[in-house]
Amino acid sequence: MACDQETFNADAILLAPGRIGSGWLIDRMRTLGVAMRHNPIDVGVRVEVPNEAMDRIIHGYGCWDPKFHMQTPSYDDFVRTFCVCPAGFVVREPYGDGLFGANGHSMRDTGSPNTNFALITRVSLTQPLENTTEYGQRIAQLANTLGGHRPLLQRLGDLRRHRRSTWDRLSRSHVEPTLRDVTPGDIAMTYPRRIAMDITEGLEMLDRVMPGVASDSTLLYAPEIKFYAMRIATDTSLRTSVPNLYVAGDGAGVSRGIVGAAATGLVAAAGIQGQLTPGAEDNLKPRSAHIC
Ligand SMILES: Cc1cc2nc3c(=O)[nH]c(=O)nc-3n(C[C@H](O)[C@H](O)[C@H](O)COP(=O)(O)OP(=O)(O)OC[C@H]3O[C@@H](n4cnc5c(N)ncnc54)[C@H](O)[C@@H]3O)c2cc1C
């Protein structure tokens, strides 16, 4: 319920405004003196390969959205696959402030000859810059500047050979891009070396279980960045340091997906129910909040 003007009385309040409301929630929490910290972000690319390269995993093992978690050999960074879209399409995703990245989806009634997925590396920062969102935005800005406000597209073979992709080179490739509103370019000009290496090493590891995924024709779209809201300090029932005030979902930085968001709603609801149960006086005492 949106209530800019009115006052509502309640025994307990649950705030779950989602990513779109995270800025508002952070402002409220600052005003109320609730502790918060920055969450890590994930930076990487949208990878596009022929359906055949992933067919054995997706259809052979019946795993529609396979998740691979890897540690890269050079930097020991955590890299993972996410949001696999069989026979799907790569799409532009607005990040706000005129910035665009790549994302993907599959359609129920139509398909493409390609499968796409996100390959992303986890970035956490410590002092003096803890603001991972600012870091991700700077990377997105640079990619958008180089791409003329379009996502960059590069063949893996061109990235390996330290050269820019062009439409001419792409036309000689085995994989036809499903998103053409892009600028062929050089991801190495945009991403820090560490992230570019994480991507190539991640693809080489994936190639061992899905031969062909790291072929020179594999297409990489950048940027693909998963931003996450700040993590609001709570106890294990998702109650903040403000008595009777609970948070849940992506906007509070306690979940990163639809199932997790629903689960945090249940956790908070159970906390409220426990707190408001008659006779459970102990539950009514405010508990100190900490970051789980
Ligand atoms: C394009 C896209 C694709 C996605 N694909 C996947 C996927 O494949 N798998 C997956 O797990 N997750 C996916 N997600 C993420 C998933 O949608 C979220 O993780 C989930 O919806 C978070 O739930 P939530 O309840 O925290 O927030 P939301 O679902 O965003 O709900 C918050 C609600 O609060 C409302 N609100 C905000 N501020 C106010 C206010 N001031 N007053 C009143 N109402 C307000 C919002 O309008 C919204 O309805 C995707 C998200 C996007 C954008």
Short mmCIF file of C-alpha atoms and ligand atoms in Angstrom, two decimals:
data_model
loop_
_atom_site.label_atom_id
_atom_site.label_comp_id
_atom_site.label_asym_id
_atom_site.label_seq_id
_atom_site.Cartn_x
_atom_site.Cartn_y
_atom_site.Cartn_z
CA MET A 1 0.00 0.00 0.00
CA ALA A 2 1.41 3.43 -0.90
CA CYS A 3 0.70 5.94 1.86
CA ASP A 4 2.54 9.20 1.39
CA GLN A 5 -0.11 11.27 3.17
CA GLU A 6 -1.78 9.07 5.76
CA THR A 7 -0.82 7.41 9.02
CA PHE A 8 -1.74 3.76 9.64
CA ASN A 9 -1.46 2.07 13.01
CA ALA A 10 -0.23 -1.52 13.06
CA ASP A 11 1.12 -4.08 15.54
CA ALA A 12 3.97 -4.89 13.19
CA ILE A 13 5.14 -3.64 9.81
CA LEU A 14 6.77 -5.63 7.01
CA LEU A 15 8.58 -3.60 4.32
CA ALA A 16 9.21 -5.48 1.06
CA PRO A 17 9.34 -2.92 -1.78
CA GLY A 18 11.56 -4.95 -4.16
CA ARG A 19 14.54 -3.63 -6.10
CA ILE A 20 12.52 -0.70 -7.41
CA GLY A 21 11.86 0.50 -3.88
CA SER A 22 15.31 -0.22 -2.46
CA GLY A 23 16.44 3.44 -2.67
CA TRP A 24 13.38 4.49 -0.68
CA LEU A 25 13.93 1.70 1.84
CA ILE A 26 17.59 2.65 2.33
CA ASP A 27 16.57 6.28 2.96
CA ARG A 28 14.02 5.14 5.58
CA MET A 29 16.54 2.87 7.27
CA ARG A 30 19.14 5.66 7.38
CA THR A 31 16.59 7.96 9.00
CA LEU A 32 15.75 5.29 11.56
CA GLY A 33 19.41 4.52 12.26
CA VAL A 34 19.27 0.89 11.10
CA ALA A 35 22.67 -0.57 10.15
CA MET A 36 23.30 -1.64 6.53
CA ARG A 37 26.15 -2.90 4.41
CA HIS A 38 26.83 -3.25 0.68
CA ASN A 39 26.18 -6.63 -0.92
CA PRO A 40 28.56 -8.11 -3.51
CA ILE A 41 27.60 -7.66 -7.18
CA ASP A 42 28.08 -10.02 -10.11
CA VAL A 43 29.80 -8.75 -13.26
CA GLY A 44 30.19 -10.72 -16.47
CA VAL A 45 28.79 -11.39 -19.90
CA ARG A 46 25.82 -12.96 -21.63
CA VAL A 47 27.15 -15.97 -23.53
CA GLU A 48 25.47 -17.28 -26.70
CA VAL A 49 26.25 -20.70 -28.18
CA PRO A 50 24.53 -23.10 -30.60
CA ASN A 51 21.83 -25.21 -28.93
CA GLU A 52 23.86 -28.35 -29.71
CA ALA A 53 26.66 -27.27 -27.34
CA MET A 54 24.38 -27.53 -24.29
CA ASP A 55 21.90 -30.09 -25.56
CA ARG A 56 23.34 -33.04 -23.58
CA ILE A 57 23.14 -31.16 -20.26
CA ILE A 58 19.76 -29.50 -20.85
CA HIS A 59 17.85 -32.29 -22.55
CA GLY A 60 20.04 -35.35 -21.83
CA TYR A 61 20.04 -34.70 -18.06
CA GLY A 62 16.68 -32.86 -18.12
CA CYS A 63 18.22 -29.82 -16.48
CA TRP A 64 16.55 -26.72 -17.99
CA ASP A 65 18.59 -24.13 -16.05
CA PRO A 66 21.93 -25.77 -15.15
CA LYS A 67 23.97 -23.87 -12.56
CA PHE A 68 27.74 -24.33 -12.57
CA HIS A 69 29.78 -22.88 -9.70
CA MET A 70 33.52 -22.56 -10.34
CA GLN A 71 36.69 -21.09 -8.81
CA THR A 72 38.97 -19.64 -11.45
CA PRO A 73 42.60 -20.86 -11.52
CA SER A 74 44.32 -17.46 -11.86
CA TYR A 75 42.46 -15.33 -9.31
CA ASP A 76 40.57 -17.98 -7.33
CA ASP A 77 37.41 -15.95 -8.01
CA PHE A 78 33.89 -17.35 -7.80
CA VAL A 79 32.29 -17.57 -11.26
CA ARG A 80 28.90 -19.05 -12.01
CA THR A 81 26.36 -19.62 -14.75
CA PHE A 82 22.94 -18.10 -14.24
CA CYS A 83 19.67 -17.74 -16.18
CA VAL A 84 20.21 -20.32 -18.92
CA CYS A 85 17.80 -19.67 -21.81
CA PRO A 86 17.53 -22.73 -24.09
CA ALA A 87 16.61 -21.85 -27.71
CA GLY A 88 16.39 -18.31 -26.37
CA PHE A 89 17.02 -14.73 -27.33
CA VAL A 90 19.45 -12.17 -25.95
CA VAL A 91 17.76 -8.88 -25.05
CA ARG A 92 18.80 -5.40 -23.93
CA GLU A 93 18.14 -4.62 -20.28
CA PRO A 94 17.89 -1.01 -19.08
CA TYR A 95 19.95 -0.39 -15.91
CA GLY A 96 18.57 3.14 -15.39
CA ASP A 97 20.34 6.46 -16.01
CA GLY A 98 20.36 5.68 -19.75
CA LEU A 99 22.61 2.62 -19.29
CA PHE A 100 21.97 -0.72 -20.99
CA GLY A 101 23.22 -4.24 -20.46
CA ALA A 102 22.43 -7.68 -21.83
CA ASN A 103 19.96 -10.23 -20.49
CA GLY A 104 18.12 -13.18 -22.03
CA HIS A 105 14.86 -15.04 -22.20
CA SER A 106 13.22 -18.09 -23.79
CA MET A 107 9.81 -17.90 -25.44
CA ARG A 108 7.01 -20.42 -25.07
CA ASP A 109 5.91 -20.43 -28.73
CA THR A 110 9.07 -19.62 -30.63
CA GLY A 111 12.73 -20.55 -30.37
CA SER A 112 16.13 -19.75 -31.81
CA PRO A 113 19.03 -22.02 -32.83
CA ASN A 114 21.02 -20.63 -29.86
CA THR A 115 21.17 -21.04 -26.10
CA ASN A 116 22.28 -18.09 -23.98
CA PHE A 117 23.26 -17.74 -20.34
CA ALA A 118 24.91 -15.32 -17.94
CA LEU A 119 28.50 -16.04 -16.89
CA ILE A 120 29.26 -13.77 -13.96
CA THR A 121 31.98 -13.28 -11.39
CA ARG A 122 31.36 -12.19 -7.81
CA VAL A 123 32.83 -8.80 -6.84
CA SER A 124 33.05 -7.77 -3.15
CA LEU A 125 34.86 -4.61 -2.08
CA THR A 126 36.38 -3.52 1.21
CA GLN A 127 37.55 -0.10 2.33
CA PRO A 128 38.06 2.53 1.04
CA LEU A 129 35.40 1.77 -1.62
CA GLU A 130 32.74 -0.60 -0.35
CA ASN A 131 30.02 0.60 -2.70
CA THR A 132 29.80 -2.26 -5.20
CA THR A 133 26.86 -0.61 -6.99
CA GLU A 134 29.01 2.41 -7.85
CA TYR A 135 31.77 0.13 -9.12
CA GLY A 136 29.30 -1.79 -11.32
CA GLN A 137 27.78 1.43 -12.64
CA ARG A 138 31.24 2.70 -13.66
CA ILE A 139 31.85 -0.51 -15.62
CA ALA A 140 28.42 -0.24 -17.27
CA GLN A 141 29.10 3.43 -18.13
CA LEU A 142 32.40 2.57 -19.78
CA ALA A 143 30.87 -0.30 -21.76
CA ASN A 144 28.00 1.95 -22.87
CA THR A 145 30.39 4.75 -23.84
CA LEU A 146 32.43 2.37 -25.99
CA GLY A 147 29.30 0.77 -27.43
CA GLY A 148 27.47 4.03 -28.23
CA HIS A 149 24.76 3.17 -25.66
CA ARG A 150 24.40 -0.36 -26.98
CA PRO A 151 25.75 -3.56 -25.43
CA LEU A 152 29.12 -4.68 -26.81
CA LEU A 153 29.32 -7.94 -28.76
CA GLN A 154 32.54 -9.89 -29.19
CA ARG A 155 33.46 -13.36 -30.39
CA LEU A 156 35.43 -15.33 -27.82
CA GLY A 157 38.09 -15.94 -30.50
CA ASP A 158 38.55 -12.17 -30.95
CA LEU A 159 38.82 -11.65 -27.18
CA ARG A 160 41.48 -14.38 -27.06
CA ARG A 161 43.43 -12.74 -29.91
CA HIS A 162 43.22 -9.26 -28.33
CA ARG A 163 41.28 -7.72 -31.20
CA ARG A 164 37.93 -6.07 -31.68
CA SER A 165 35.03 -7.96 -33.29
CA THR A 166 33.46 -6.38 -36.38
CA TRP A 167 30.26 -7.18 -38.28
CA ASP A 168 32.48 -8.67 -41.00
CA ARG A 169 34.17 -11.04 -38.54
CA LEU A 170 30.85 -11.88 -36.93
CA SER A 171 29.34 -12.74 -40.33
CA ARG A 172 32.07 -15.39 -40.75
CA SER A 173 31.18 -16.94 -37.38
CA HIS A 174 29.19 -20.13 -36.81
CA VAL A 175 26.82 -18.46 -34.34
CA GLU A 176 24.40 -15.80 -35.52
CA PRO A 177 23.57 -13.24 -32.79
CA THR A 178 19.92 -13.16 -31.75
CA LEU A 179 20.36 -9.53 -30.62
CA ARG A 180 21.57 -7.20 -33.37
CA ASP A 181 21.04 -3.89 -31.60
CA VAL A 182 24.62 -4.11 -30.34
CA THR A 183 28.05 -2.72 -31.20
CA PRO A 184 30.78 -5.19 -32.13
CA GLY A 185 33.73 -4.27 -29.94
CA ASP A 186 36.41 -5.36 -27.50
CA ILE A 187 35.33 -6.32 -24.00
CA ALA A 188 38.97 -6.11 -22.83
CA MET A 189 38.74 -2.32 -23.33
CA THR A 190 35.90 -2.21 -20.80
CA TYR A 191 36.43 -4.84 -18.14
CA PRO A 192 39.32 -5.02 -15.71
CA ARG A 193 41.78 -7.76 -16.74
CA ARG A 194 40.77 -9.80 -13.72
CA ILE A 195 37.11 -10.00 -14.81
CA ALA A 196 38.02 -10.67 -18.47
CA MET A 197 40.26 -13.55 -17.33
CA ASP A 198 37.60 -14.91 -15.03
CA ILE A 199 35.25 -15.04 -18.03
CA THR A 200 37.66 -16.82 -20.38
CA GLU A 201 38.81 -19.26 -17.69
CA GLY A 202 35.21 -19.93 -16.66
CA LEU A 203 34.30 -20.74 -20.27
CA GLU A 204 37.29 -23.07 -20.61
CA MET A 205 36.18 -24.97 -17.49
CA LEU A 206 32.63 -25.20 -18.83
CA ASP A 207 33.99 -26.51 -22.13
CA ARG A 208 35.19 -29.65 -20.33
CA VAL A 209 31.59 -30.64 -19.56
CA MET A 210 29.94 -28.93 -22.56
CA PRO A 211 32.39 -29.24 -25.46
CA GLY A 212 31.99 -26.33 -27.88
CA VAL A 213 30.99 -23.73 -25.29
CA ALA A 214 34.45 -22.14 -25.43
CA SER A 215 34.81 -22.23 -29.22
CA ASP A 216 36.15 -19.17 -31.03
CA SER A 217 32.63 -18.54 -32.41
CA THR A 218 31.02 -18.23 -28.99
CA LEU A 219 29.40 -14.82 -28.65
CA LEU A 220 29.87 -12.58 -25.59
CA TYR A 221 27.61 -9.61 -24.86
CA ALA A 222 28.67 -7.04 -22.26
CA PRO A 223 27.89 -5.71 -19.80
CA GLU A 224 25.81 -8.19 -17.86
CA ILE A 225 25.73 -6.98 -14.27
CA LYS A 226 23.56 -8.18 -11.41
CA PHE A 227 23.14 -5.31 -8.97
CA TYR A 228 21.83 -6.06 -5.49
CA ALA A 229 20.32 -3.81 -2.86
CA MET A 230 22.13 -2.99 0.38
CA ARG A 231 21.76 -5.60 3.11
CA ILE A 232 19.70 -4.28 5.99
CA ALA A 233 20.73 -5.53 9.44
CA THR A 234 18.16 -7.86 10.98
CA ASP A 235 17.87 -10.70 13.42
CA THR A 236 17.11 -14.20 12.16
CA SER A 237 13.37 -13.37 11.93
CA LEU A 238 14.20 -10.44 9.63
CA ARG A 239 13.27 -7.98 12.36
CA THR A 240 15.27 -4.75 12.29
CA SER A 241 16.62 -2.93 15.34
CA VAL A 242 13.39 -0.88 15.25
CA PRO A 243 10.87 -2.83 17.36
CA ASN A 244 8.13 -4.51 15.28
CA LEU A 245 9.64 -3.43 11.96
CA TYR A 246 10.48 -6.29 9.58
CA VAL A 247 11.95 -6.38 6.07
CA ALA A 248 11.91 -9.03 3.34
CA GLY A 249 12.74 -9.57 -0.32
CA ASP A 250 15.21 -8.16 -2.82
CA GLY A 251 14.76 -4.53 -1.78
CA ALA A 252 16.16 -5.28 1.67
CA GLY A 253 19.09 -7.23 0.16
CA VAL A 254 18.02 -10.44 1.89
CA SER A 255 17.13 -12.31 -1.33
CA ARG A 256 18.23 -12.42 -4.96
CA GLY A 257 15.48 -14.22 -6.79
CA ILE A 258 11.83 -15.09 -6.82
CA VAL A 259 11.99 -18.20 -4.60
CA GLY A 260 14.33 -16.59 -2.05
CA ALA A 261 12.13 -13.49 -1.91
CA ALA A 262 9.06 -15.62 -1.19
CA ALA A 263 10.97 -17.56 1.49
CA THR A 264 12.04 -14.36 3.27
CA GLY A 265 8.38 -13.27 3.31
CA LEU A 266 7.53 -16.51 5.13
CA VAL A 267 10.42 -16.05 7.59
CA ALA A 268 9.26 -12.52 8.44
CA ALA A 269 5.62 -13.63 8.69
CA ALA A 270 6.59 -16.40 11.12
CA GLY A 271 8.57 -13.85 13.14
CA ILE A 272 5.60 -11.50 13.33
CA GLN A 273 3.25 -14.32 14.23
CA GLY A 274 5.58 -15.46 17.00
CA GLN A 275 5.98 -11.93 18.28
CA LEU A 276 2.25 -11.21 18.35
CA THR A 277 1.15 -14.50 19.90
CA PRO A 278 -0.63 -13.66 23.22
CA GLY A 279 1.39 -14.60 26.27
CA ALA A 280 4.69 -14.68 24.42
CA GLU A 281 5.89 -11.62 26.34
CA ASP A 282 9.48 -12.47 25.78
CA ASN A 283 8.91 -12.08 22.07
CA LEU A 284 7.78 -8.48 22.49
CA LYS A 285 11.16 -7.33 23.74
CA PRO A 286 13.14 -5.68 20.93
CA ARG A 287 16.14 -7.77 19.98
CA SER A 288 19.39 -6.24 18.84
CA ALA A 289 19.87 -6.48 15.10
CA HIS A 290 22.91 -7.89 13.41
CA ILE A 291 23.90 -8.68 9.86
CA CYS A 292 23.42 -12.40 9.19
C1 LIG B 1 13.42 -8.92 -16.11
C2 LIG B 1 13.52 -9.72 -14.85
C3 LIG B 1 13.68 -11.11 -14.93
C4 LIG B 1 13.78 -11.87 -13.77
N1 LIG B 1 13.93 -13.21 -13.90
C5 LIG B 1 14.04 -13.97 -12.78
C6 LIG B 1 14.19 -15.39 -12.87
O1 LIG B 1 14.23 -15.97 -13.96
N2 LIG B 1 14.30 -16.09 -11.72
C7 LIG B 1 14.25 -15.49 -10.49
O2 LIG B 1 14.36 -16.17 -9.47
N3 LIG B 1 14.11 -14.17 -10.38
C8 LIG B 1 14.01 -13.38 -11.48
N4 LIG B 1 13.86 -12.03 -11.38
C9 LIG B 1 13.90 -11.44 -10.03
C10 LIG B 1 12.56 -11.56 -9.31
O3 LIG B 1 11.56 -10.93 -10.08
C11 LIG B 1 12.71 -10.89 -7.95
O4 LIG B 1 13.77 -11.57 -7.25
C12 LIG B 1 11.47 -10.96 -7.09
O5 LIG B 1 10.35 -10.46 -7.77
C13 LIG B 1 11.68 -10.13 -5.80
O6 LIG B 1 10.51 -10.15 -5.04
P1 LIG B 1 10.18 -9.00 -4.01
O7 LIG B 1 8.88 -9.36 -3.39
O8 LIG B 1 11.34 -8.72 -3.15
O9 LIG B 1 9.99 -7.67 -4.92
P2 LIG B 1 8.98 -7.36 -6.10
O10 LIG B 1 8.49 -8.61 -6.76
O11 LIG B 1 9.67 -6.34 -6.95
O12 LIG B 1 7.72 -6.71 -5.36
C14 LIG B 1 7.80 -5.46 -4.73
C15 LIG B 1 6.48 -4.75 -4.95
O13 LIG B 1 6.44 -3.58 -4.13
C16 LIG B 1 5.90 -2.53 -4.91
N5 LIG B 1 6.33 -1.25 -4.34
C17 LIG B 1 7.59 -0.72 -4.31
N6 LIG B 1 7.58 0.47 -3.68
C18 LIG B 1 6.31 0.69 -3.30
C19 LIG B 1 5.65 1.77 -2.60
N7 LIG B 1 6.33 2.82 -2.15
N8 LIG B 1 4.32 1.66 -2.41
C20 LIG B 1 3.65 0.59 -2.84
N9 LIG B 1 4.20 -0.45 -3.50
C21 LIG B 1 5.51 -0.40 -3.72
C22 LIG B 1 6.44 -2.78 -6.29
O14 LIG B 1 5.68 -2.10 -7.26
C23 LIG B 1 6.30 -4.29 -6.38
O15 LIG B 1 5.02 -4.67 -6.80
C24 LIG B 1 13.74 -11.25 -12.51
C25 LIG B 1 13.56 -9.86 -12.42
C26 LIG B 1 13.46 -9.10 -13.57
C27 LIG B 1 13.29 -7.59 -13.45
#
